[in-house]
CSV table of C-alpha atoms in Angstrom, one decimal:
chain,number,residue,atom,x,y,z
A,1,PHE,CA,53.4,-10.0,58.9
A,2,THR,CA,54.5,-13.5,57.8
A,3,ALA,CA,52.3,-16.0,56.0
A,4,GLY,CA,53.8,-19.2,54.7
A,5,ASN,CA,56.6,-18.2,52.3
A,6,LEU,CA,55.8,-14.5,52.2
A,7,ASP,CA,57.0,-11.9,54.7
A,8,ILE,CA,55.6,-8.3,54.6
A,9,SER,CA,57.6,-5.6,56.5
A,10,GLY,CA,57.0,-2.0,56.9
A,11,GLU,CA,54.0,0.1,58.0
A,12,ILE,CA,50.6,-1.0,56.7
A,13,SER,CA,47.9,1.1,58.2
A,14,GLY,CA,45.3,3.5,56.9
A,15,GLY,CA,46.5,4.7,53.5
A,16,ALA,CA,50.1,3.6,53.9
A,17,ALA,CA,51.6,1.4,51.3
A,18,VAL,CA,53.6,-1.8,51.7
A,19,LYS,CA,57.3,-1.0,52.1
A,20,LEU,CA,58.7,-4.4,51.6
A,21,SER,CA,57.6,-7.9,50.7
A,22,ARG,CA,59.9,-10.9,50.4
A,23,ALA,CA,59.7,-14.6,49.7
A,24,ARG,CA,62.1,-17.5,49.9
A,25,ARG,CA,62.2,-20.8,48.0
A,26,VAL,CA,64.5,-23.9,48.1
A,27,LEU,CA,65.1,-26.4,45.2
A,28,HIS,CA,67.3,-29.5,45.1
A,29,GLN,CA,68.2,-31.1,41.8
A,30,LEU,CA,70.4,-33.8,40.5
A,31,GLY,CA,72.6,-33.4,37.4
A,32,ALA,CA,71.2,-30.0,36.5
A,33,THR,CA,72.5,-26.7,35.1
A,34,ARG,CA,69.3,-24.7,35.6
A,35,TRP,CA,67.2,-24.0,38.7
A,36,ALA,CA,64.0,-22.0,37.9
A,37,PHE,CA,61.9,-20.3,40.5
A,38,ASP,CA,58.5,-18.7,40.0
A,39,PHE,CA,57.3,-16.4,42.8
A,40,SER,CA,54.2,-15.1,41.1
A,41,ASP,CA,51.9,-17.1,43.4
A,42,VAL,CA,53.3,-15.5,46.6
A,43,LEU,CA,54.5,-12.0,45.8
A,44,LEU,CA,52.3,-8.9,46.1
A,45,LEU,CA,53.7,-7.1,43.0
A,46,PRO,CA,54.5,-8.4,39.5
A,47,THR,CA,58.2,-7.7,39.6
A,48,ILE,CA,61.2,-8.5,41.7
A,49,ASP,CA,63.6,-5.7,42.9
A,50,GLU,CA,66.3,-7.7,44.6
A,51,VAL,CA,67.6,-11.3,44.4
A,52,MET,CA,69.8,-13.1,47.0
A,53,TYR,CA,70.8,-16.7,46.5
A,54,SER,CA,73.1,-19.5,47.6
A,55,PHE,CA,74.2,-22.6,45.9
A,56,VAL,CA,75.3,-25.7,47.9
A,57,SER,CA,76.8,-28.5,46.0
A,58,ASP,CA,76.1,-32.1,47.0
A,59,GLY,CA,79.7,-33.2,46.2
A,60,ASP,CA,82.9,-32.4,48.1
A,61,GLY,CA,85.0,-32.4,45.0
A,62,ASP,CA,82.7,-30.3,42.8
A,63,PHE,CA,83.4,-26.7,42.0
A,64,VAL,CA,81.1,-25.1,39.5
A,65,ARG,CA,80.5,-21.5,38.5
A,66,HIS,CA,77.0,-20.2,39.1
A,67,VAL,CA,75.0,-17.1,38.4
A,68,ALA,CA,71.5,-15.7,39.1
A,69,ARG,CA,70.1,-14.2,36.0
A,70,LYS,CA,68.2,-10.9,36.1
A,71,PRO,CA,64.6,-11.5,37.2
A,72,GLN,CA,61.9,-11.6,34.5
A,73,GLY,CA,58.7,-10.5,36.2
A,74,ALA,CA,58.4,-12.7,39.2
A,75,LYS,CA,60.7,-15.4,37.9
A,76,VAL,CA,64.4,-16.1,38.8
A,77,VAL,CA,66.8,-18.5,37.2
A,78,VAL,CA,70.1,-19.7,38.6
A,79,GLU,CA,72.5,-21.5,36.2
A,80,THR,CA,75.7,-23.4,36.6
A,81,ASP,CA,78.4,-23.9,33.9
A,82,ALA,CA,78.3,-27.7,34.2
A,83,ASN,CA,75.9,-30.4,35.2
A,84,THR,CA,75.9,-30.7,39.0
A,85,SER,CA,73.7,-31.8,41.9
A,86,GLY,CA,72.9,-29.4,44.7
A,87,THR,CA,70.5,-27.1,46.4
A,88,VAL,CA,69.7,-23.5,45.5
A,89,ILE,CA,68.1,-21.2,48.0
A,90,VAL,CA,66.6,-18.0,46.6
A,91,GLU,CA,65.2,-15.0,48.5
A,92,VAL,CA,63.5,-12.2,46.6
A,93,ARG,CA,62.4,-8.7,47.7
A,94,GLN,CA,60.0,-6.1,46.4
A,95,GLY,CA,59.7,-2.5,47.3
A,96,VAL,CA,63.4,-2.1,48.0
A,97,GLU,CA,64.6,1.5,48.2
A,98,PRO,CA,67.7,1.9,46.1
A,99,GLN,CA,70.9,2.8,48.0
A,100,SER,CA,71.9,6.4,47.6
A,101,CYS,CA,74.0,6.7,44.4
A,102,GLY,CA,74.1,10.4,43.8
A,103,GLY,CA,71.3,10.3,41.2
A,104,ARG,CA,73.3,8.0,38.9
A,105,CYS,CA,71.1,4.9,39.3
A,106,GLY,CA,67.5,4.0,38.8
A,107,LYS,CA,66.0,0.8,40.0
A,108,ALA,CA,68.4,-1.3,42.1
A,109,TYR,CA,69.0,-5.0,41.3
A,110,ALA,CA,71.3,-7.1,43.4
A,111,ALA,CA,72.3,-10.7,43.0
A,112,THR,CA,74.1,-12.0,46.0
A,113,SER,CA,75.8,-15.4,46.3
A,114,SER,CA,78.1,-16.8,49.0
A,115,SER,CA,81.1,-15.2,47.2
A,116,SER,CA,80.0,-12.0,45.5
A,117,VAL,CA,77.6,-9.0,45.3
A,118,LEU,CA,76.6,-7.5,42.0
A,119,LEU,CA,74.8,-4.2,41.7
A,120,LEU,CA,73.7,-3.0,38.2
């Protein structure tokens, strides 16, 4: 099921629960260091389990470090180490089943950029 910016996947019938919901947002800014996204108006649950993002710089000569901070509720912040202009695309998921980790992990959180994957 897809409605606007929300995609719901998995079996939804009878007493079955939603297996996965996800949403995507895009924000372009000029001379910024902080891109803030609030998904509370589109997500089914109050917290985010997984974050994937990409940062695309407007300039050919720009090279800035960037990071997605751990979600706070249904909010995600992407920051750069210097003022820059560009577009950040963020996709979030809820109801993600953690990858098997031999009982060593609890809730999975992943931040993915074009160059790295971080699992905590």
